[in-house]
Each structure stands twice: as structure tokens, then as C-alpha cells.
PDB file of C-alpha atoms in Angstrom:
ATOM      1  CA  UNK A 607       8.645   3.881  -9.279  1.00  0.00           C
ATOM      2  CA  UNK A 608       8.782   6.214  -6.295  1.00  0.00           C
ATOM      3  CA  UNK A 609       7.381   4.808  -3.133  1.00  0.00           C
ATOM      4  CA  UNK A 610       6.787   6.707   0.029  1.00  0.00           C
ATOM      5  CA  UNK A 611       5.620   5.732   3.577  1.00  0.00           C
ATOM      6  CA  UNK A 612       3.894   7.925   6.103  1.00  0.00           C
ATOM      7  CA  UNK A 613       1.759   7.458   9.154  1.00  0.00           C
ATOM      8  CA  UNK A 614      -1.990   6.928   8.156  1.00  0.00           C
ATOM      9  CA  UNK A 615      -4.322   9.528   9.854  1.00  0.00           C
ATOM     10  CA  UNK A 616      -7.683  10.900   9.178  1.00  0.00           C
ATOM     11  CA  UNK A 617      -8.237  14.603  10.017  1.00  0.00           C
ATOM     12  CA  UNK A 618     -11.611  15.887  10.767  1.00  0.00           C
ATOM     13  CA  UNK A 619     -12.894  18.834   8.665  1.00  0.00           C
ATOM     14  CA  UNK A 620     -12.451  21.109  11.847  1.00  0.00           C
ATOM     15  CA  UNK A 621      -8.813  19.918  11.989  1.00  0.00           C
ATOM     16  CA  UNK A 622      -8.175  20.566   8.455  1.00  0.00           C
ATOM     17  CA  UNK A 623      -9.764  24.081   8.636  1.00  0.00           C
ATOM     18  CA  UNK A 624      -7.859  24.866  11.857  1.00  0.00           C
ATOM     19  CA  UNK A 625      -4.475  23.762  10.740  1.00  0.00           C
ATOM     20  CA  UNK A 626      -2.140  26.109   8.783  1.00  0.00           C
ATOM     21  CA  UNK A 627      -0.751  25.051   5.375  1.00  0.00           C
ATOM     22  CA  UNK A 628       2.735  24.601   6.779  1.00  0.00           C
ATOM     23  CA  UNK A 629       1.219  22.303   9.581  1.00  0.00           C
ATOM     24  CA  UNK A 630      -0.512  20.218   6.970  1.00  0.00           C
ATOM     25  CA  UNK A 631       2.743  19.971   4.934  1.00  0.00           C
ATOM     26  CA  UNK A 632       4.534  18.746   7.969  1.00  0.00           C
ATOM     27  CA  UNK A 633       1.889  16.042   8.582  1.00  0.00           C
ATOM     28  CA  UNK A 634       2.156  14.936   4.972  1.00  0.00           C
ATOM     29  CA  UNK A 635       5.865  14.523   5.175  1.00  0.00           C
ATOM     30  CA  UNK A 636       6.945  10.884   4.388  1.00  0.00           C
ATOM     31  CA  UNK A 637       8.945   8.803   6.886  1.00  0.00           C
ATOM     32  CA  UNK A 638      10.975   7.253   3.875  1.00  0.00           C
ATOM     33  CA  UNK A 639      11.027   7.673   0.150  1.00  0.00           C
ATOM     34  CA  UNK A 640      12.690   5.058  -2.102  1.00  0.00           C
ATOM     35  CA  UNK A 641      13.000   4.676  -5.849  1.00  0.00           C
ATOM     36  CA  UNK A 642      13.281   1.613  -8.058  1.00  0.00           C
ATOM     37  CA  UNK A 643      13.379   0.729 -11.648  1.00  0.00           C
ATOM     38  CA  UNK A 644      10.832  -1.722 -12.804  1.00  0.00           C
ATOM     39  CA  UNK A 645      11.664  -4.703 -14.918  1.00  0.00           C
ATOM     40  CA  UNK A 646      10.096  -5.384 -18.448  1.00  0.00           C
ATOM     41  CA  UNK A 647       7.067  -6.758 -16.696  1.00  0.00           C
ATOM     42  CA  UNK A 648       6.541  -3.779 -14.378  1.00  0.00           C
ATOM     43  CA  UNK A 649       7.678  -5.651 -11.267  1.00  0.00           C
ATOM     44  CA  UNK A 650       9.850  -4.070  -8.667  1.00  0.00           C
ATOM     45  CA  UNK A 651      11.206  -4.751  -5.219  1.00  0.00           C
ATOM     46  CA  UNK A 652      11.867  -2.331  -2.388  1.00  0.00           C
ATOM     47  CA  UNK A 653      12.982  -2.876   1.163  1.00  0.00           C
ATOM     48  CA  UNK A 654      12.033   0.027   3.364  1.00  0.00           C
ATOM     49  CA  UNK A 655      13.944   1.150   6.358  1.00  0.00           C
ATOM     50  CA  UNK A 656      12.349   3.680   8.465  1.00  0.00           C
ATOM     51  CA  UNK A 657      15.041   5.543  10.742  1.00  0.00           C
ATOM     52  CA  UNK A 658      14.250   5.881  14.498  1.00  0.00           C
ATOM     53  CA  UNK A 659      14.893   9.725  14.159  1.00  0.00           C
ATOM     54  CA  UNK A 660      12.415  10.109  11.183  1.00  0.00           C
ATOM     55  CA  UNK A 661       9.771   8.307  13.218  1.00  0.00           C
ATOM     56  CA  UNK A 662      10.335  10.187  16.544  1.00  0.00           C
ATOM     57  CA  UNK A 663      10.237  13.464  14.860  1.00  0.00           C
ATOM     58  CA  UNK A 664       7.227  13.034  12.845  1.00  0.00           C
ATOM     59  CA  UNK A 665       4.080  14.441  14.557  1.00  0.00           C
ATOM     60  CA  UNK A 666       2.174  11.316  13.903  1.00  0.00           C
ATOM     61  CA  UNK A 667       5.045   8.919  14.178  1.00  0.00           C
ATOM     62  CA  UNK A 668       6.049   9.778  17.794  1.00  0.00           C
ATOM     63  CA  UNK A 669       3.046   7.652  19.149  1.00  0.00           C
ATOM     64  CA  UNK A 670       4.178   4.795  17.172  1.00  0.00           C
ATOM     65  CA  UNK A 671       7.704   5.077  18.679  1.00  0.00           C
ATOM     66  CA  UNK A 672       6.732   5.614  22.389  1.00  0.00           C
ATOM     67  CA  UNK A 673       3.482   3.792  22.920  1.00  0.00           C
ATOM     68  CA  UNK A 674       2.538   0.206  23.511  1.00  0.00           C
ATOM     69  CA  UNK A 675       4.734  -1.745  21.217  1.00  0.00           C
ATOM     70  CA  UNK A 676       2.162  -4.474  20.636  1.00  0.00           C
ATOM     71  CA  UNK A 677      -0.320  -2.011  19.253  1.00  0.00           C
ATOM     72  CA  UNK A 678      -0.791  -2.122  15.502  1.00  0.00           C
ATOM     73  CA  UNK A 679      -0.345   1.038  13.457  1.00  0.00           C
ATOM     74  CA  UNK A 680      -1.677   2.120   9.948  1.00  0.00           C
ATOM     75  CA  UNK A 681       0.699   3.443   7.263  1.00  0.00           C
ATOM     76  CA  UNK A 682      -0.102   5.060   4.088  1.00  0.00           C
ATOM     77  CA  UNK A 683       2.050   3.875   1.270  1.00  0.00           C
ATOM     78  CA  UNK A 684       2.083   5.862  -1.958  1.00  0.00           C
ATOM     79  CA  UNK A 685       3.426   4.487  -5.216  1.00  0.00           C
ATOM     80  CA  UNK A 686       4.018   6.907  -8.066  1.00  0.00           C
ATOM     81  CA  UNK A 687       4.980   5.883 -11.627  1.00  0.00           C
ATOM     82  CA  UNK A 688       7.648   8.218 -12.652  1.00  0.00           C
ATOM     83  CA  UNK A 689       8.625   9.085 -16.234  1.00  0.00           C
ATOM     84  CA  UNK A 690      12.035   7.895 -17.382  1.00  0.00           C
ATOM     85  CA  UNK A 691      14.872  10.307 -16.680  1.00  0.00           C
ATOM     86  CA  UNK A 692      16.139  12.552 -19.575  1.00  0.00           C
ATOM     87  CA  UNK A 693      19.477  11.410 -20.496  1.00  0.00           C
ATOM     88  CA  UNK A 694      20.499  14.252 -22.753  1.00  0.00           C
ATOM     89  CA  UNK A 695      18.214  17.178 -21.998  1.00  0.00           C
ATOM     90  CA  UNK A 696      20.199  19.540 -24.156  1.00  0.00           C
ATOM     91  CA  UNK A 697      19.433  17.694 -27.265  1.00  0.00           C
ATOM     92  CA  UNK A 698      15.465  17.865 -26.847  1.00  0.00           C
ATOM     93  CA  UNK A 699      15.119  21.619 -27.478  1.00  0.00           C
ATOM     94  CA  UNK A 700      12.800  21.988 -24.345  1.00  0.00           C
ATOM     95  CA  UNK A 701      11.421  25.429 -23.799  1.00  0.00           C
ATOM     96  CA  UNK A 702      12.949  27.653 -21.092  1.00  0.00           C
ATOM     97  CA  UNK A 703      11.779  30.394 -18.847  1.00  0.00           C
ATOM     98  CA  UNK A 704      13.676  33.069 -17.211  1.00  0.00           C
ATOM     99  CA  UNK A 705      12.126  32.635 -13.781  1.00  0.00           C
ATOM    100  CA  UNK A 706      12.154  28.706 -13.740  1.00  0.00           C
ATOM    101  CA  UNK A 707      14.875  26.205 -13.474  1.00  0.00           C
ATOM    102  CA  UNK A 708      15.668  24.528 -16.669  1.00  0.00           C
ATOM    103  CA  UNK A 709      13.268  21.578 -17.484  1.00  0.00           C
ATOM    104  CA  UNK A 710      15.836  18.953 -16.895  1.00  0.00           C
ATOM    105  CA  UNK A 711      16.398  20.295 -13.345  1.00  0.00           C
ATOM    106  CA  UNK A 712      12.742  20.554 -12.455  1.00  0.00           C
ATOM    107  CA  UNK A 713      11.275  17.485 -10.341  1.00  0.00           C
ATOM    108  CA  UNK A 714       9.431  15.252 -12.660  1.00  0.00           C
ATOM    109  CA  UNK A 715       5.606  14.868 -12.115  1.00  0.00           C
ATOM    110  CA  UNK A 716       4.283  11.336 -11.689  1.00  0.00           C
ATOM    111  CA  UNK A 717       2.431   9.762 -14.430  1.00  0.00           C
ATOM    112  CA  UNK A 718       0.192   7.750 -12.077  1.00  0.00           C
ATOM    113  CA  UNK A 719      -0.281   7.677  -8.408  1.00  0.00           C
ATOM    114  CA  UNK A 720      -1.957   5.444  -5.948  1.00  0.00           C
ATOM    115  CA  UNK A 721      -2.093   5.234  -2.163  1.00  0.00           C
ATOM    116  CA  UNK A 722      -2.940   2.302   0.048  1.00  0.00           C
ATOM    117  CA  UNK A 723      -3.519   1.902   3.826  1.00  0.00           C
ATOM    118  CA  UNK A 724      -1.298  -0.844   5.157  1.00  0.00           C
ATOM    119  CA  UNK A 725      -1.175  -2.066   8.801  1.00  0.00           C
ATOM    120  CA  UNK A 726       2.089  -2.833  10.595  1.00  0.00           C
ATOM    121  CA  UNK A 727       1.746  -5.740  12.786  1.00  0.00           C
ATOM    122  CA  UNK A 728       3.867  -7.481  15.209  1.00  0.00           C
ATOM    123  CA  UNK A 729       2.178 -10.804  14.919  1.00  0.00           C
ATOM    124  CA  UNK A 730       4.637 -13.709  15.011  1.00  0.00           C
ATOM    125  CA  UNK A 731       2.264 -16.044  12.872  1.00  0.00           C
ATOM    126  CA  UNK A 732       1.686 -15.153   9.278  1.00  0.00           C
ATOM    127  CA  UNK A 733      -0.322 -16.972   6.517  1.00  0.00           C
ATOM    128  CA  UNK A 734       0.752 -16.714   2.815  1.00  0.00           C
ATOM    129  CA  UNK A 735      -2.353 -17.352   0.969  1.00  0.00           C
ATOM    130  CA  UNK A 736      -3.682 -17.270  -2.602  1.00  0.00           C
ATOM    131  CA  UNK A 737      -7.297 -16.117  -3.344  1.00  0.00           C
ATOM    132  CA  UNK A 738      -8.277 -17.902  -6.395  1.00  0.00           C
ATOM    133  CA  UNK A 739      -9.577 -21.482  -5.641  1.00  0.00           C
ATOM    134  CA  UNK A 740      -8.542 -20.890  -2.044  1.00  0.00           C
ATOM    135  CA  UNK A 741     -11.061 -18.541  -0.632  1.00  0.00           C
ATOM    136  CA  UNK A 742     -13.163 -18.315  -3.813  1.00  0.00           C
ATOM    137  CA  UNK A 743     -13.797 -20.703  -6.605  1.00  0.00           C
ATOM    138  CA  UNK A 744     -12.473 -19.121  -9.794  1.00  0.00           C
ATOM    139  CA  UNK A 745     -11.540 -22.172 -11.638  1.00  0.00           C
ATOM    140  CA  UNK A 746      -8.173 -20.879 -12.760  1.00  0.00           C
ATOM    141  CA  UNK A 747      -7.142 -24.602 -13.637  1.00  0.00           C
ATOM    142  CA  UNK A 748     -10.122 -24.935 -16.096  1.00  0.00           C
ATOM    143  CA  UNK A 749      -8.938 -22.135 -18.428  1.00  0.00           C
ATOM    144  CA  UNK A 750      -9.923 -18.388 -19.357  1.00  0.00           C
ATOM    145  CA  UNK A 751     -13.446 -19.279 -20.086  1.00  0.00           C
ATOM    146  CA  UNK A 752     -14.335 -20.727 -16.765  1.00  0.00           C
ATOM    147  CA  UNK A 753     -12.490 -17.793 -14.975  1.00  0.00           C
ATOM    148  CA  UNK A 754     -14.354 -15.247 -16.847  1.00  0.00           C
ATOM    149  CA  UNK A 755     -17.777 -17.121 -16.065  1.00  0.00           C
ATOM    150  CA  UNK A 756     -17.057 -17.562 -12.352  1.00  0.00           C
ATOM    151  CA  UNK A 757     -15.736 -14.075 -11.900  1.00  0.00           C
ATOM    152  CA  UNK A 758     -18.143 -11.962 -13.995  1.00  0.00           C
ATOM    153  CA  UNK A 759     -21.226 -13.997 -14.502  1.00  0.00           C
ATOM    154  CA  UNK A 760     -21.800 -15.908 -11.268  1.00  0.00           C
ATOM    155  CA  UNK A 761     -22.746 -14.115  -8.083  1.00  0.00           C
ATOM    156  CA  UNK A 762     -19.999 -13.901  -5.513  1.00  0.00           C
ATOM    157  CA  UNK A 763     -21.881 -15.708  -2.978  1.00  0.00           C
ATOM    158  CA  UNK A 764     -21.926 -18.829  -5.345  1.00  0.00           C
ATOM    159  CA  UNK A 765     -18.052 -18.789  -5.576  1.00  0.00           C
ATOM    160  CA  UNK A 766     -17.183 -18.550  -1.925  1.00  0.00           C
ATOM    161  CA  UNK A 767     -15.651 -21.831  -0.692  1.00  0.00           C
ATOM    162  CA  UNK A 768     -17.541 -22.832   2.307  1.00  0.00           C
ATOM    163  CA  UNK A 769     -15.965 -22.243   5.651  1.00  0.00           C
ATOM    164  CA  UNK A 770     -12.834 -20.535   4.418  1.00  0.00           C
ATOM    165  CA  UNK A 771     -14.142 -16.888   5.189  1.00  0.00           C
ATOM    166  CA  UNK A 772     -15.081 -17.960   8.791  1.00  0.00           C
ATOM    167  CA  UNK A 773     -11.907 -19.829   9.306  1.00  0.00           C
ATOM    168  CA  UNK A 774      -9.529 -16.837   8.056  1.00  0.00           C
ATOM    169  CA  UNK A 775     -11.617 -14.445  10.173  1.00  0.00           C
ATOM    170  CA  UNK A 776     -11.246 -16.607  13.163  1.00  0.00           C
ATOM    171  CA  UNK A 777      -7.477 -16.839  12.532  1.00  0.00           C
ATOM    172  CA  UNK A 778      -7.328 -13.094  12.457  1.00  0.00           C
ATOM    173  CA  UNK A 779      -9.227 -12.694  15.799  1.00  0.00           C
ATOM    174  CA  UNK A 780      -6.465 -14.931  17.247  1.00  0.00           C
ATOM    175  CA  UNK A 781      -3.693 -12.574  16.001  1.00  0.00           C
ATOM    176  CA  UNK A 782      -2.685 -14.215  12.694  1.00  0.00           C
ATOM    177  CA  UNK A 783      -1.967 -11.910   9.916  1.00  0.00           C
ATOM    178  CA  UNK A 784      -2.057 -12.469   6.231  1.00  0.00           C
ATOM    179  CA  UNK A 785      -0.068 -11.887   3.036  1.00  0.00           C
ATOM    180  CA  UNK A 786      -1.755 -12.571  -0.304  1.00  0.00           C
ATOM    181  CA  UNK A 787      -0.279 -13.757  -3.520  1.00  0.00           C
ATOM    182  CA  UNK A 788      -1.317 -12.239  -6.755  1.00  0.00           C
ATOM    183  CA  UNK A 789       0.343 -13.328 -10.051  1.00  0.00           C
ATOM    184  CA  UNK A 790       3.148 -14.968  -8.124  1.00  0.00           C
ATOM    185  CA  UNK A 791       4.061 -11.977  -6.218  1.00  0.00           C
ATOM    186  CA  UNK A 792       3.168 -11.022  -2.636  1.00  0.00           C
ATOM    187  CA  UNK A 793       0.451  -8.409  -2.357  1.00  0.00           C
ATOM    188  CA  UNK A 794       0.233  -6.098   0.566  1.00  0.00           C
ATOM    189  CA  UNK A 795       0.900  -6.949   4.252  1.00  0.00           C
ATOM    190  CA  UNK A 796      -1.600  -7.978   6.677  1.00  0.00           C
ATOM    191  CA  UNK A 797      -5.009  -7.135   5.037  1.00  0.00           C
ATOM    192  CA  UNK A 798      -7.881  -6.769   7.361  1.00  0.00           C
ATOM    193  CA  UNK A 799     -10.787  -9.076   6.835  1.00  0.00           C
ATOM    194  CA  UNK A 800     -13.865  -6.892   6.145  1.00  0.00           C
ATOM    195  CA  UNK A 801     -16.468  -9.319   7.278  1.00  0.00           C
ATOM    196  CA  UNK A 802     -16.913 -12.847   8.423  1.00  0.00           C
ATOM    197  CA  UNK A 803     -17.237 -13.925   4.799  1.00  0.00           C
ATOM    198  CA  UNK A 804     -13.851 -12.997   3.058  1.00  0.00           C
ATOM    199  CA  UNK A 805     -14.372 -11.608  -0.387  1.00  0.00           C
TER     200      UNK A 805
END
């Protein structure tokens, strides 16, 4: 996996049309890029360190470095699934071209790519929460048939556990931030509630 972090920003159509390609390239430059090998289940763990110089010199990073330290900022986290490195390229009879570097020296293209918007928060209080049977009734303890029925047959409104959405939203308004657990691994950091009813 190759994971990169950059400041999140939305450019208007006018800004995109007025910016040169080199300016857009500079804006897209990541603050940090790390690679990790996944285990047999596809899980991986990366600890990001964004250097102060990288943050200060990035056009969209400078406000994060010098403005109100209590202000929350959004980052774009991009994860790319990379092919396995070629251990012995000379034995693979790969085609060559006189004007291109040898295939084993060319940067590999990702097999899959996804980007997520992740807020950075300074909140001192965090809640680590499950979703199933905590915010919505899925019936995980009742087996696969019950989960299928609750998730795909019943309407979402029927599965909401009364009061949980309002409680979580009120905690959010008071400055609490959330981490969600999916398949026994933490998912994302500080997800924004989309409405008074968590879904």
C-alpha cells in the first residue's frame, strides 16, 4: 500500500481554469507519503509524521501551521494498492523501448486507488465506538441470516437504536470526536455526524 496525505481543498471552476498546470501540480503535492506491506488479511498499519517544513511550504498547508491552533483542518488521505515489486526483472522478458526507461525502473501504476476526507482535530476527548448494535440494530450476535435481514430488508429507520444518534450528535457539538471500529480495526479519525440521526 502507498498512502499519501495532503491538505483538503475544493477549487472553484474559475480557480481551476485560471491556474496553470504547474500551480495545480504544486497544490496536489502530498505532505507525506508512506508505503507498507499488507499482511495475509490485507491489513496494514502506518504512523504518519508530517514535518513542519513540509506543512509550512505547502500552499494549502501554511494556514494550518500559522493560524488558530484550535481550528480543525481537513486532510485528503489517498490509499493506493500497488503491485508487488519485481524481484528479478531480467528474467521476465519485458518489452523495452529506446526512449523509455526499462520497465523495472518505471514507477508502478496503482491497481486501485481511493481518497477520503479526514479531519484533524485537537479534541482531548475521544470516543471509540462500534456501529453494529451500538448505533443501529444489526443483530450480529444472532447470526448471518439476521444480519442480512436487518441490513438489506428492513428500513434503516427501523434499525436505529433510539436516542443514540441524538446522543452522539450532542457529544460532537460539545467537542467530542469519534473513532469507529470495523472488523476489530479502527476506521478513520473523527467522522463528522451527517445529521441528528447517525446512520
